[in-house]
Coordinates of C-alpha atoms and ligand atoms in Angstrom, one line a residue:
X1 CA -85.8 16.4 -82.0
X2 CA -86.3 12.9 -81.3
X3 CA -85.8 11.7 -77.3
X4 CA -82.7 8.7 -77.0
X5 CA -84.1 6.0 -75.7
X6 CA -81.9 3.3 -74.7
X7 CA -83.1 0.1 -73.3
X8 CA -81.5 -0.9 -69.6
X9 CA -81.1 -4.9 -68.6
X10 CA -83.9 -6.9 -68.5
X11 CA -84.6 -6.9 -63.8
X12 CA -87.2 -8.2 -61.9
X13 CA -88.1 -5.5 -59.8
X14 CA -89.7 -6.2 -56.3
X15 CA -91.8 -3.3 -54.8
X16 CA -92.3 -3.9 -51.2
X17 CA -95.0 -2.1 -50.0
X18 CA -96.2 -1.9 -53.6
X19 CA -100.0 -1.3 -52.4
X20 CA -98.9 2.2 -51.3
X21 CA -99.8 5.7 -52.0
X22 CA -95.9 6.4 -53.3
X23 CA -96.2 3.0 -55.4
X24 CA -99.6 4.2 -56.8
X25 CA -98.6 7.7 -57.6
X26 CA -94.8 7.4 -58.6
X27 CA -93.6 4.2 -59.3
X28 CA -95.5 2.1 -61.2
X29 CA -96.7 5.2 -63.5
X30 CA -92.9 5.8 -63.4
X31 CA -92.4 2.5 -65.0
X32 CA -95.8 2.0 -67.3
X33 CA -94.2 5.7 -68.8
X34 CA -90.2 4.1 -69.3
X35 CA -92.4 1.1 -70.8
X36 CA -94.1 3.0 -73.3
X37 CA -90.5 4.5 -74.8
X38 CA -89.2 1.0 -74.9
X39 CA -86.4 1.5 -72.0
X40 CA -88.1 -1.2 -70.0
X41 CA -87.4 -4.1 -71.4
X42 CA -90.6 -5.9 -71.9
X43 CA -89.5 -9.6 -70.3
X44 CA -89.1 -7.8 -66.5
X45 CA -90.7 -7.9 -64.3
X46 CA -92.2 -6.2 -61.3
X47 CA -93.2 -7.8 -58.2
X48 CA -95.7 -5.9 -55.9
X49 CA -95.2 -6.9 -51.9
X50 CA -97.4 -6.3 -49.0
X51 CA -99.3 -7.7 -45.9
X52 CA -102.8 -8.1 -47.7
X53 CA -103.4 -11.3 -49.1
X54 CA -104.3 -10.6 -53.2
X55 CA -104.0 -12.4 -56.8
X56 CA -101.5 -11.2 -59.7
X57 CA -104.8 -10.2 -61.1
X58 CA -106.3 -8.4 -58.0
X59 CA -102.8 -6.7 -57.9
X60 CA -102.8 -5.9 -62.1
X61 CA -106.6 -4.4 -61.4
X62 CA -105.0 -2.3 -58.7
X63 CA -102.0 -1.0 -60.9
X64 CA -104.2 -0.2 -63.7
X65 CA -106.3 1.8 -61.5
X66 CA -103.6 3.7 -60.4
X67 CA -102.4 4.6 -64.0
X68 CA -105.5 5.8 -64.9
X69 CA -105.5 7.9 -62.3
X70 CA -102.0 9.1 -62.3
X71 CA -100.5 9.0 -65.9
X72 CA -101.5 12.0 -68.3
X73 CA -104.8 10.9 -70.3
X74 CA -102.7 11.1 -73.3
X75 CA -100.2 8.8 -72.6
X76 CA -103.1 6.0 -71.9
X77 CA -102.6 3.1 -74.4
X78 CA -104.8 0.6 -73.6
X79 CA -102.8 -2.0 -75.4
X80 CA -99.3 -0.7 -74.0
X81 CA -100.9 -0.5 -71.0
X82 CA -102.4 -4.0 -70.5
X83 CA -98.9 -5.7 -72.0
X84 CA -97.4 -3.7 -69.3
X85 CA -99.7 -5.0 -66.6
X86 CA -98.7 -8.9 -67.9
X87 CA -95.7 -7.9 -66.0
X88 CA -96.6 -7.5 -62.9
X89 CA -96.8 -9.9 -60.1
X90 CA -97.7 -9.9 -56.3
X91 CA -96.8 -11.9 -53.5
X92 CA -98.5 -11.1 -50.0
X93 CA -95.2 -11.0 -47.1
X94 CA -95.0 -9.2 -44.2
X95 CA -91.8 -7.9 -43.6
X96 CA -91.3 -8.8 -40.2
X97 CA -92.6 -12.3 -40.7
X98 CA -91.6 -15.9 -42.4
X99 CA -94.9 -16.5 -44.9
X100 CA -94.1 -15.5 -48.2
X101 CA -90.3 -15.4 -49.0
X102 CA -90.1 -19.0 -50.2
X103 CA -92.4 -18.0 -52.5
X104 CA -90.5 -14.6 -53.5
X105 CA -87.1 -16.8 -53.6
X106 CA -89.0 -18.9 -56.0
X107 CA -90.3 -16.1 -58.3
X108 CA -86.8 -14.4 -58.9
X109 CA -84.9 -15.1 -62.1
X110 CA -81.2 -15.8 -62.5
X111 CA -79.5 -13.3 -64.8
X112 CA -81.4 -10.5 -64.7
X113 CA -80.8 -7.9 -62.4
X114 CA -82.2 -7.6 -59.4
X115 CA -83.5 -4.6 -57.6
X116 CA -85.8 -3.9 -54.1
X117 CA -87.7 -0.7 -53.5
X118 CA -88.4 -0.1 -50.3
X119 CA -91.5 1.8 -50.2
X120 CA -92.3 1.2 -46.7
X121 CA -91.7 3.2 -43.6
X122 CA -88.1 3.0 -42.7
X123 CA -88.5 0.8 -39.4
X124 CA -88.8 -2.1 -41.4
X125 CA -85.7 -1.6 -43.6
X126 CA -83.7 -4.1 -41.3
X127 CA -86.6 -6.7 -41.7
X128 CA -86.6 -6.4 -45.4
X129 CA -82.5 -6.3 -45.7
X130 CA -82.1 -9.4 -43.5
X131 CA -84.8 -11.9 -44.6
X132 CA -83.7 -10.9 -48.5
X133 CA -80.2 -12.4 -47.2
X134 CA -81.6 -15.3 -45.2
X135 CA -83.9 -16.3 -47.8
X136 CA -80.8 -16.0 -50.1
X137 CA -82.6 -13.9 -52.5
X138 CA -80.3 -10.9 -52.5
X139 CA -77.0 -11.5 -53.9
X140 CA -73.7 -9.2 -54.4
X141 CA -75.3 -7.5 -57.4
X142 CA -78.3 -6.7 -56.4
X143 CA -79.6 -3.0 -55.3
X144 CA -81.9 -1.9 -52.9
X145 CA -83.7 1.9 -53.0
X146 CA -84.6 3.7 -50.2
X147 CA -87.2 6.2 -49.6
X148 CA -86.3 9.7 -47.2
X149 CA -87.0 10.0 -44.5
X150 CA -83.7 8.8 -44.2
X151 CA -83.6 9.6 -40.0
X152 CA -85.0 12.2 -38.6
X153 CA -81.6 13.2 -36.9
X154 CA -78.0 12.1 -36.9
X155 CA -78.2 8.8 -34.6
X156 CA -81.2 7.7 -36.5
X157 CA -79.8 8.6 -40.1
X158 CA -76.6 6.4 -38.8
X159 CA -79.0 3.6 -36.5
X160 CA -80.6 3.2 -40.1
X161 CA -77.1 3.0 -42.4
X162 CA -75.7 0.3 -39.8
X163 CA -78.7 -1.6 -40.5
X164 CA -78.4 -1.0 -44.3
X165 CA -74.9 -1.9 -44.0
X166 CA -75.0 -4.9 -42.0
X167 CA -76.7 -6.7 -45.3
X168 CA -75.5 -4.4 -48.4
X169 CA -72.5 -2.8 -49.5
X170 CA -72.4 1.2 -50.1
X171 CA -73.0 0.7 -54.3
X172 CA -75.5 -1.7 -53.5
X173 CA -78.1 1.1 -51.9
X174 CA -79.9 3.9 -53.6
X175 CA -81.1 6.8 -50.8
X176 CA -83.8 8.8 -53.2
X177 CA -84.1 12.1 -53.4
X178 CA -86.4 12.6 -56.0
X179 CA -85.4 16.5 -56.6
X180 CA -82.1 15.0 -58.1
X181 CA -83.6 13.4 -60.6
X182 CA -85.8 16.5 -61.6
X183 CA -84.4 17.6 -65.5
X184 CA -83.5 21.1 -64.4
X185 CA -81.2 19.7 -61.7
X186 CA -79.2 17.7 -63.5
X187 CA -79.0 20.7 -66.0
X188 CA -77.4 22.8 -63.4
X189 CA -74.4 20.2 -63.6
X190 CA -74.3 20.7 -67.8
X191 CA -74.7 24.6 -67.4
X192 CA -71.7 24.8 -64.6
X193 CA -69.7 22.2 -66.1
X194 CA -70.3 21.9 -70.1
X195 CA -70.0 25.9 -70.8
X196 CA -66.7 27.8 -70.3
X197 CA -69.1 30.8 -70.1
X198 CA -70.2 30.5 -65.8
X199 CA -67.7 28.8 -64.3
X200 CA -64.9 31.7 -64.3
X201 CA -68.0 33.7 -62.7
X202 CA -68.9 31.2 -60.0
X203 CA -67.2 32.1 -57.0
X204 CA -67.2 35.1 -54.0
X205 CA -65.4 37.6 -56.5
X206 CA -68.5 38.0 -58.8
X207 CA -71.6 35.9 -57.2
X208 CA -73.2 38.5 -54.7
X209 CA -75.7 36.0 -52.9
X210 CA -77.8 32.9 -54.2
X211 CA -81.7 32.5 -53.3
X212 CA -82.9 29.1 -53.0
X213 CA -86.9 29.1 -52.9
X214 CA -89.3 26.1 -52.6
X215 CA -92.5 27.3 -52.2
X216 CA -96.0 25.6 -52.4
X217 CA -99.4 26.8 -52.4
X218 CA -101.2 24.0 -50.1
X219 CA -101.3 23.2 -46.4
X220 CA -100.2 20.0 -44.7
X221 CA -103.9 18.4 -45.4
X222 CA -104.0 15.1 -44.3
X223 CA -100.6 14.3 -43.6
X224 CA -100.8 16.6 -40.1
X225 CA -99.9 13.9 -37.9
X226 CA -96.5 13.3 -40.1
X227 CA -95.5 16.7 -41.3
X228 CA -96.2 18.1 -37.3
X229 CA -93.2 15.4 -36.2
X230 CA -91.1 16.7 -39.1
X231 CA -91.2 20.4 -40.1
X232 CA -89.7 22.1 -42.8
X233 CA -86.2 22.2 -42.5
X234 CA -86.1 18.3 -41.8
X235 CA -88.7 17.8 -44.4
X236 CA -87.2 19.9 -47.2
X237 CA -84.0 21.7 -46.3
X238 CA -82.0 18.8 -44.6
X239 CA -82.5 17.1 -48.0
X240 CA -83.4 18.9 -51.1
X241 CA -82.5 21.9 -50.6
X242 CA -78.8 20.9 -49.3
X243 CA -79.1 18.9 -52.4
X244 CA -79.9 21.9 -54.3
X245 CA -77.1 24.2 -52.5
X246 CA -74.9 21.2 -53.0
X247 CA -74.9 20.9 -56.7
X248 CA -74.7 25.3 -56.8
X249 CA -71.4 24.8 -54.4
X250 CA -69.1 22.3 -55.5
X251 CA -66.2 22.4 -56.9
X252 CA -66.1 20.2 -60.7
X253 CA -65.9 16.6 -60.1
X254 CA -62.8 15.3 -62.1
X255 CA -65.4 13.2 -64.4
X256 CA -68.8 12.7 -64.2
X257 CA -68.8 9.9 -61.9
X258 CA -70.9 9.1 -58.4
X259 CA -68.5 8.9 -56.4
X260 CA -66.6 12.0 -57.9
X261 CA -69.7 13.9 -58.2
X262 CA -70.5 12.8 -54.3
X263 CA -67.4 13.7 -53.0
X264 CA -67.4 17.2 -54.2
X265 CA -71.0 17.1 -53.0
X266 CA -69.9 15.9 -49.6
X267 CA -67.1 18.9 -49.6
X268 CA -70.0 21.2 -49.2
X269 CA -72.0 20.1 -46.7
X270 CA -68.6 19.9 -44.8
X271 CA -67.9 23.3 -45.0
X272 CA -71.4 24.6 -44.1
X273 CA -71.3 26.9 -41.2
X274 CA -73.3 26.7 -37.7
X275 CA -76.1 28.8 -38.6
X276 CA -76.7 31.6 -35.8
X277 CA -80.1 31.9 -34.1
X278 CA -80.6 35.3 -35.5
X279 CA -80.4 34.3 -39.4
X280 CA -83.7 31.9 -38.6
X281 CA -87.0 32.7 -39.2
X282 CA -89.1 30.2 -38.6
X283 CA -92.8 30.6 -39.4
X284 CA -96.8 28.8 -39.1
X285 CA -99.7 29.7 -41.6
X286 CA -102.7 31.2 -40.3
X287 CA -106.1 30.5 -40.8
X288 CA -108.4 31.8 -43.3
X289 CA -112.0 33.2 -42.0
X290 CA -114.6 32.2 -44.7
X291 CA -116.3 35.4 -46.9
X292 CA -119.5 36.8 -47.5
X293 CA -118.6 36.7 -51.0
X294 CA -118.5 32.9 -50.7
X295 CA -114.4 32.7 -50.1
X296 CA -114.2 29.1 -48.0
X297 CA -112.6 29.5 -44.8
X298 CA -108.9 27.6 -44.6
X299 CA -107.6 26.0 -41.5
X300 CA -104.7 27.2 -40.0
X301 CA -101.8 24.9 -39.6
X302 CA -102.4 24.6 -35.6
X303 CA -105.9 23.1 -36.9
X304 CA -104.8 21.1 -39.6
X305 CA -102.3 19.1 -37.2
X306 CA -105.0 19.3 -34.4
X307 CA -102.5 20.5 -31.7
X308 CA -102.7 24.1 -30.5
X309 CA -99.2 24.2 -29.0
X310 CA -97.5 22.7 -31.7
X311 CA -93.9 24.2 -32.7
X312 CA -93.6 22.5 -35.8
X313 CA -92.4 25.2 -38.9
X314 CA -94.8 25.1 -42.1
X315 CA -91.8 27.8 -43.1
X316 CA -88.5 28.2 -42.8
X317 CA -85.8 30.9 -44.3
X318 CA -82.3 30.5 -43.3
X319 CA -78.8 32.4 -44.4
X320 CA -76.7 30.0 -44.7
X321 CA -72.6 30.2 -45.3
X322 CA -69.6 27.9 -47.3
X323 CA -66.7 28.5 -45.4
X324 CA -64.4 27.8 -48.8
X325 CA -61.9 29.9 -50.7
X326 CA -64.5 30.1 -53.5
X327 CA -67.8 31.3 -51.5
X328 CA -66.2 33.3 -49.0
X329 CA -68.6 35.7 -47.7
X330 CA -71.6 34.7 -50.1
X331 CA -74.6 34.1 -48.4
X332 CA -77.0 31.3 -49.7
X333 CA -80.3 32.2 -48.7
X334 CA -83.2 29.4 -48.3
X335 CA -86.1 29.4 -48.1
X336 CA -89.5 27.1 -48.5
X337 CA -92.9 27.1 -47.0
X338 CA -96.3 25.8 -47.0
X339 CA -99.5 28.0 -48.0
X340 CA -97.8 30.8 -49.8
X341 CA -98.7 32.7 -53.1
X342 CA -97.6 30.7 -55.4
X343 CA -95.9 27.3 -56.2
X344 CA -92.3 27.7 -57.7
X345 CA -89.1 25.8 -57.0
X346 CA -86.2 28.5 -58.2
X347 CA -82.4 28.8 -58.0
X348 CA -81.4 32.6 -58.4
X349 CA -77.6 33.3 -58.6
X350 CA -77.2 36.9 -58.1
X351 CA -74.3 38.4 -59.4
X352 CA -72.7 41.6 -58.2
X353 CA -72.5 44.7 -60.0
X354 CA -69.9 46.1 -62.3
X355 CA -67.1 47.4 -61.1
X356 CA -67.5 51.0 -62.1
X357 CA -70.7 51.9 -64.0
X358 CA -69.9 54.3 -67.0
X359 CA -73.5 55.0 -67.5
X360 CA -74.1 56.5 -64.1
X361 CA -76.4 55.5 -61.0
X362 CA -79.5 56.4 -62.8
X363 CA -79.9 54.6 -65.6
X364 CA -81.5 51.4 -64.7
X365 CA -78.3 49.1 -64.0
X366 CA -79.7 46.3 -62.5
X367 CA -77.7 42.9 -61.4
X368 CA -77.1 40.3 -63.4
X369 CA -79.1 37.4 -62.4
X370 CA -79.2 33.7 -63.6
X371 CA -82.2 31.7 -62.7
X372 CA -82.8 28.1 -62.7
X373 CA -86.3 27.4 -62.6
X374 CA -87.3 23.6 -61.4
X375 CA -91.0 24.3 -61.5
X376 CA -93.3 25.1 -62.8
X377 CA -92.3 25.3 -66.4
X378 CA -88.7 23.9 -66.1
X379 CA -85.8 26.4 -67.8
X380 CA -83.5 28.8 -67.4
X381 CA -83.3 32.7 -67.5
X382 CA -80.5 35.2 -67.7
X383 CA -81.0 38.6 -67.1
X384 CA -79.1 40.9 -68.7
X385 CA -78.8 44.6 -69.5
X386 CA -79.4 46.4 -72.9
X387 CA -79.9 49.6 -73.6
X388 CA -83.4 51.1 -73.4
X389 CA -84.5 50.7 -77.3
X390 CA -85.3 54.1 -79.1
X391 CA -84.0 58.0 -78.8
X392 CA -83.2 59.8 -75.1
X393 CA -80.1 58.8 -74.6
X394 CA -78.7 55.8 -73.2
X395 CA -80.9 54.6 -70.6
X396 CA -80.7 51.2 -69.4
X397 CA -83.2 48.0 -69.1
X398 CA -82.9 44.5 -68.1
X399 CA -84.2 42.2 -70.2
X400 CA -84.5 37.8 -69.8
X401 CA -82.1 35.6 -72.0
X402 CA -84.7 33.4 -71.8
X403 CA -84.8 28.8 -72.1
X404 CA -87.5 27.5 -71.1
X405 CA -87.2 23.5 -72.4
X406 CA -90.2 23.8 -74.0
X407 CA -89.3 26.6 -76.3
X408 CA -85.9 25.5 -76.8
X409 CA -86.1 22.1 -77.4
X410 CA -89.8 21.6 -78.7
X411 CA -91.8 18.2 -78.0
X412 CA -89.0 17.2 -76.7
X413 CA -88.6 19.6 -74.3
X414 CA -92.0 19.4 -72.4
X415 CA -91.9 15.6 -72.7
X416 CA -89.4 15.3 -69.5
X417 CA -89.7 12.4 -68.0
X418 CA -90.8 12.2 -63.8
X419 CA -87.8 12.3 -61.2
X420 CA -88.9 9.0 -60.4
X421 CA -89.3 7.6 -63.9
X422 CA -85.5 8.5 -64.3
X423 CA -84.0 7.6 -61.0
X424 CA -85.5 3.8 -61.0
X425 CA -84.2 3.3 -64.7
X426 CA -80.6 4.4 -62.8
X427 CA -81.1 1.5 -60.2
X428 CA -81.5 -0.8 -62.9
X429 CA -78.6 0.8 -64.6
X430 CA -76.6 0.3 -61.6
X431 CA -75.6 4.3 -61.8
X432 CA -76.1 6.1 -58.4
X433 CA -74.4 9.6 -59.3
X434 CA -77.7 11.1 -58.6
X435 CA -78.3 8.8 -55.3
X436 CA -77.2 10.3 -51.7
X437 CA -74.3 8.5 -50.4
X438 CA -74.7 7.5 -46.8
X439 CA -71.9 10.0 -45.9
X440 CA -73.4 12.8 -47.4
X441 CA -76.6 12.3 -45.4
X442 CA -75.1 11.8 -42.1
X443 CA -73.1 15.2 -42.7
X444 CA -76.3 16.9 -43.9
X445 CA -77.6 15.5 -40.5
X446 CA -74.9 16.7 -38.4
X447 CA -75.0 20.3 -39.8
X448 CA -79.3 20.3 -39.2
X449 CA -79.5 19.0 -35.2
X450 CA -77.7 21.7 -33.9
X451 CA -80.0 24.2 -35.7
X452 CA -83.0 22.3 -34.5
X453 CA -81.6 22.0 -30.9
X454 CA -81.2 25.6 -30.9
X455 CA -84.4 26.5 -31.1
X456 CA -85.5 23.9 -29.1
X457 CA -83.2 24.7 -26.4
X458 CA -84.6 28.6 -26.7
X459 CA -88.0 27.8 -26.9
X460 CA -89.1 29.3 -29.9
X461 CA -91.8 29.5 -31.6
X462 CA -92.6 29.8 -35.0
X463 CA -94.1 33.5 -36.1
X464 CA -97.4 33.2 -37.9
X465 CA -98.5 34.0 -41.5
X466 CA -101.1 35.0 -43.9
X467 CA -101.9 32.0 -46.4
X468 CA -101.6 33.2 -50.0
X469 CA -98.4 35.6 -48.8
X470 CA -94.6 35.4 -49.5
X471 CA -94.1 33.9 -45.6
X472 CA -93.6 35.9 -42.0
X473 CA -92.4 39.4 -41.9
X474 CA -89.5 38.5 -40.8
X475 CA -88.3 36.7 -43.2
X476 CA -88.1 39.8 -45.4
X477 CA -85.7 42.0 -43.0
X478 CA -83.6 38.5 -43.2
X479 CA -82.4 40.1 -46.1
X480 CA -83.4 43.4 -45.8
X481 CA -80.7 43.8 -43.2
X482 CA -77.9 42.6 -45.3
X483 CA -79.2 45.4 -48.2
X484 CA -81.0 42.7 -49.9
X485 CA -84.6 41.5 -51.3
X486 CA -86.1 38.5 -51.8
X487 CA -87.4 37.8 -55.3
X488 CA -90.7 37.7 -56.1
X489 CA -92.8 34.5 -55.6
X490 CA -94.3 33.4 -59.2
X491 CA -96.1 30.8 -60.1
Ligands
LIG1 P1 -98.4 3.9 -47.5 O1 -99.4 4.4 -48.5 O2 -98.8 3.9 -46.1 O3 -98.1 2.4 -48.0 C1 -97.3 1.5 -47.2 C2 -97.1 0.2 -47.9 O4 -96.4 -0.7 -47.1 C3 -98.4 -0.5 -48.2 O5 -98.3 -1.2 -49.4 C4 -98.6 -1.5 -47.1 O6 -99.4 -2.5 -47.5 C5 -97.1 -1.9 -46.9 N1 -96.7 -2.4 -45.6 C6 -97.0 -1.8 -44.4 N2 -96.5 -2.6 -43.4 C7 -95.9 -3.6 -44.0 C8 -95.2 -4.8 -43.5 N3 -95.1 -5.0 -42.2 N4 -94.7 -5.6 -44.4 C9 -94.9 -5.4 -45.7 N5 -95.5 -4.4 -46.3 C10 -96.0 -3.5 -45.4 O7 -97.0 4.6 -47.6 P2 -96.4 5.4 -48.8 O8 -96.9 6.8 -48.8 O9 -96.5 4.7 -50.0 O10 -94.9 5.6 -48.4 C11 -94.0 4.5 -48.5 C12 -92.6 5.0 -48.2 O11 -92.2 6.0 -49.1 C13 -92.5 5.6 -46.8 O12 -91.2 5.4 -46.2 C14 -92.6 7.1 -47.0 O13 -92.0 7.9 -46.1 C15 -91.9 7.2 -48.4 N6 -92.3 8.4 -49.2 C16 -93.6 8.5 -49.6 C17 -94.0 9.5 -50.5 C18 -95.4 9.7 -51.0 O14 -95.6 10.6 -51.8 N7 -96.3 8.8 -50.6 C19 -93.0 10.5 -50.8 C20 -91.7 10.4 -50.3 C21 -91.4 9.3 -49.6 P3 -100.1 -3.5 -46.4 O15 -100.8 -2.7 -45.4 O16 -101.0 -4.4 -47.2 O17 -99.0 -4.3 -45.8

């Protein structure tokens, strides 16, 4: 099968802070790769902006430095690689001063579209947004993206929409979150919403629980000092994984449209319940002692953010509840967490059992479960039950209905594009169905603080765990005490 590609508008695209770590890593690889298929038109353009002073060619030598480093070996063209470098331009500003913007102003093109990426901390989202307007260099069509953190609480989130606001309209402004653009996510929309065979299923009377896990294999590193101020639910369950829970919950938008898919989206996070103190485990990796046998000795994540009393959750597991007619009573368990035994990003929906089993209690019936599996290896499994092949009667066994992409759909389907490569041909497409809408953030927001308060309020302090394990023990009777397990973490 041969990938669609269909070429967006021609845009002049200006990266402001387009220096950075996220621009080297994500976005212009993101864009060299939607190059290379032909979807970026080749007269844009992208504009690189920071504070250091630097030519068009100082800034080309950066970019291609950072695509050799960060696009796979074989996708390196030379020759794609330095026409797409012809289209990039810098111009040194600093967002909270004058010098440069004339010169921006000057640079932009009419009739192509226009987009900003702000890929600079947050705090200096008003300074961009304003000086684009008093420069007049942003006009009614153009779009700005935005990078999370978006806040790190309810005032903030809303402090930083008023500012957004007081400069751009609502369709104007693109809040990332790059797990919606992940293939696998979107694909939990076509598998709910473009097969009869689910959505009867999905609901209270035949969904027993859902598992959300994210779980990754390394520490906090180098970014200590910024994950310490955050923690895992703001860093990964106020935003992805309510994104996550979000697109599992909702009811079916009337079309596929942004604002119908965010306002079933928005439903959701409405309906979330307070969640109690006692269905919280919050937990902090150890550290490793080095081995005879030459094992290194790991940090713990007290060390690694070089403060001994810190409170800060590497993990997090949480029960949380959608107080709707059609999850009534269906827990949707979450859970992610630094330092564990393997990395895997997995949605499990766990069905109940069968109303009366014919076959008896000891015959193997297991639950029906489907699981959505964002990484690694991107796909889809369906367990079901068949009977145990060969003589001895009927005996049962559960075996995996099994898509992974690359199976399935060939080159095709292990050529998926990055979140990122995706979501910043969207800007450009002016489509922001897979964008958070302010709303949606502030309500995801006002369902975390209290949480957070809570165990603020209570003192408490996160229980320590084993790197290379499946989180704190407590996590486990989280579950345990509803007659539940956790599934296994695989990489
Ligand atoms: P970074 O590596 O520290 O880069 C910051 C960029 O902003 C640099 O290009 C810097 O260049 C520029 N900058 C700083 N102050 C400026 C000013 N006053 N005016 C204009 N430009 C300025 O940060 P990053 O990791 O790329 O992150 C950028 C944004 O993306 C942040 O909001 C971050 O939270 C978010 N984000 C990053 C990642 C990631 O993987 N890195 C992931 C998700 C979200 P100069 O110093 O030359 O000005």
């Amino acid at each position: 099968m041969v990938a669609r590609v269909i070429p967006v508008d021609p845009f002049d695209l200006v990266v402001f802070g387009g220096t950075g770590d996220l621009s080297k890593r994500k976005i212009l690889p993101g864009l060299y790769l939607r190059f290379l298929t032909g979807q970026m038109p080749p007269e844009s353009r992208i504009i690189g902006a920071a504070r250091s002073e630097m030519t068009d060619e100082a800034y080309r030598k950066l970019a291609a430095a950072a695509l050799e480093e960060f696009v796979a070996r074989d996708k390196q063209y030379k020759e794609a690689m330095g026409r797409f470098l012809d289209r990039l331009h810098y111009v040194a500003i600093d967002a909270t001063g004058e010098g440069g913007w004339s010169q921006l102003a000057g640079l932009m093109r009419p009739g192509v579209v226009r987009a900003f990426y702000f890929s600079v901390a947050p705090a200096l989202f008003g300074d961009l947004a304003e000086r684009l307007h008093a420069h007049g260099i942003a006009d009614q069509d153009s779009r700005i993206v935005v990078e999370k953190p978006f806040g790190r609480d309810l005032a903030s989130a809303r402090a930083l929409n008023a500012v957004l606001a007081a400069h751009f309209e609502e369709h104007q402004i693109y809040r990332i979150d790059h797990y919606l653009g992940k293939e696998t996510v979107q694909n939990l929309m076509a598998v709910r919403f473009a097969n009869v065979l689910f959505e009867p299923l999905w609901n209270a009377h035949y969904v027993d629980h859902v598992q959300i896990t994210v779980a990754e294999t390394v520490g906090v590193g180098g970014r200590g000092a910024y994950y310490d101020k955050s923690g895992a639910m703001r860093d990964m369950v106020q935003n992805h994984m309510m994104q996550l829970l979000c697109l599992i919950a909702m009811e079916p938008p009337y079309k596929f449209d942004p604002n119908a898919v965010r306002d079933e989206k928005l439903k959701v996070i409405r309906a979330l319940q307070p969640v109690a103190a006692e269905d919280i485990v919050r937990g902090q990796y150890r550290g490793k002692p080095g081995s005879e046998e030459g094992g290194k000795a790991e940090p713990s994540y007290l060390e690694d953010v070089g403060d001994a009393q810190s409170r800060t959750e590497s993990y997090i597991a949480l029960k949380a509840q959608v107080a709707n007619w059609r999850w009534q009573g269906v827990p949707f368990y979450l859970r992610t967490g630094k330092k564990l035994r393997a990395r895997t990003s997995e949605i499990a929906i766990v069905f109940k059992e069968a109303p009366h089993s014919i076959f008896g209690e000891e015959e193997g019936w297991k639950e029906n479960v489907l699981a959505i599996r964002l990484q690694p290896n991107e796909g889809m499994n369906l367990r079901v039950m068949i009977k145990e092949p060969g003589p001895g009667g009927m005996r049962l066994t559960d075996v995996p209905l099994d898509m992974s992409f690359a199976d399935a759909l060939g080159e095709e389907g292990t050529d998926i594009p990055d979140a990122y490569e995706r979501l910043i041909m969207d800007v450009i497409r002016g489509n922001q169905t897979l964008f958070m809408r302010g709303d949606e953030v502030e309500a995801a927001w006002a369902w975390t603080d209290p949480i957070i308060e809570g165990w603020e309020a209570r003192g408490d302090r996160p229980r320590g765990y084993d790197p290379g394990s499946s989180g704190p023990e407590d996590a486990l009777m989280l579950l345990h005490r509803d007659g539940r397990r956790w599934r296994e973490i695989r990489g």
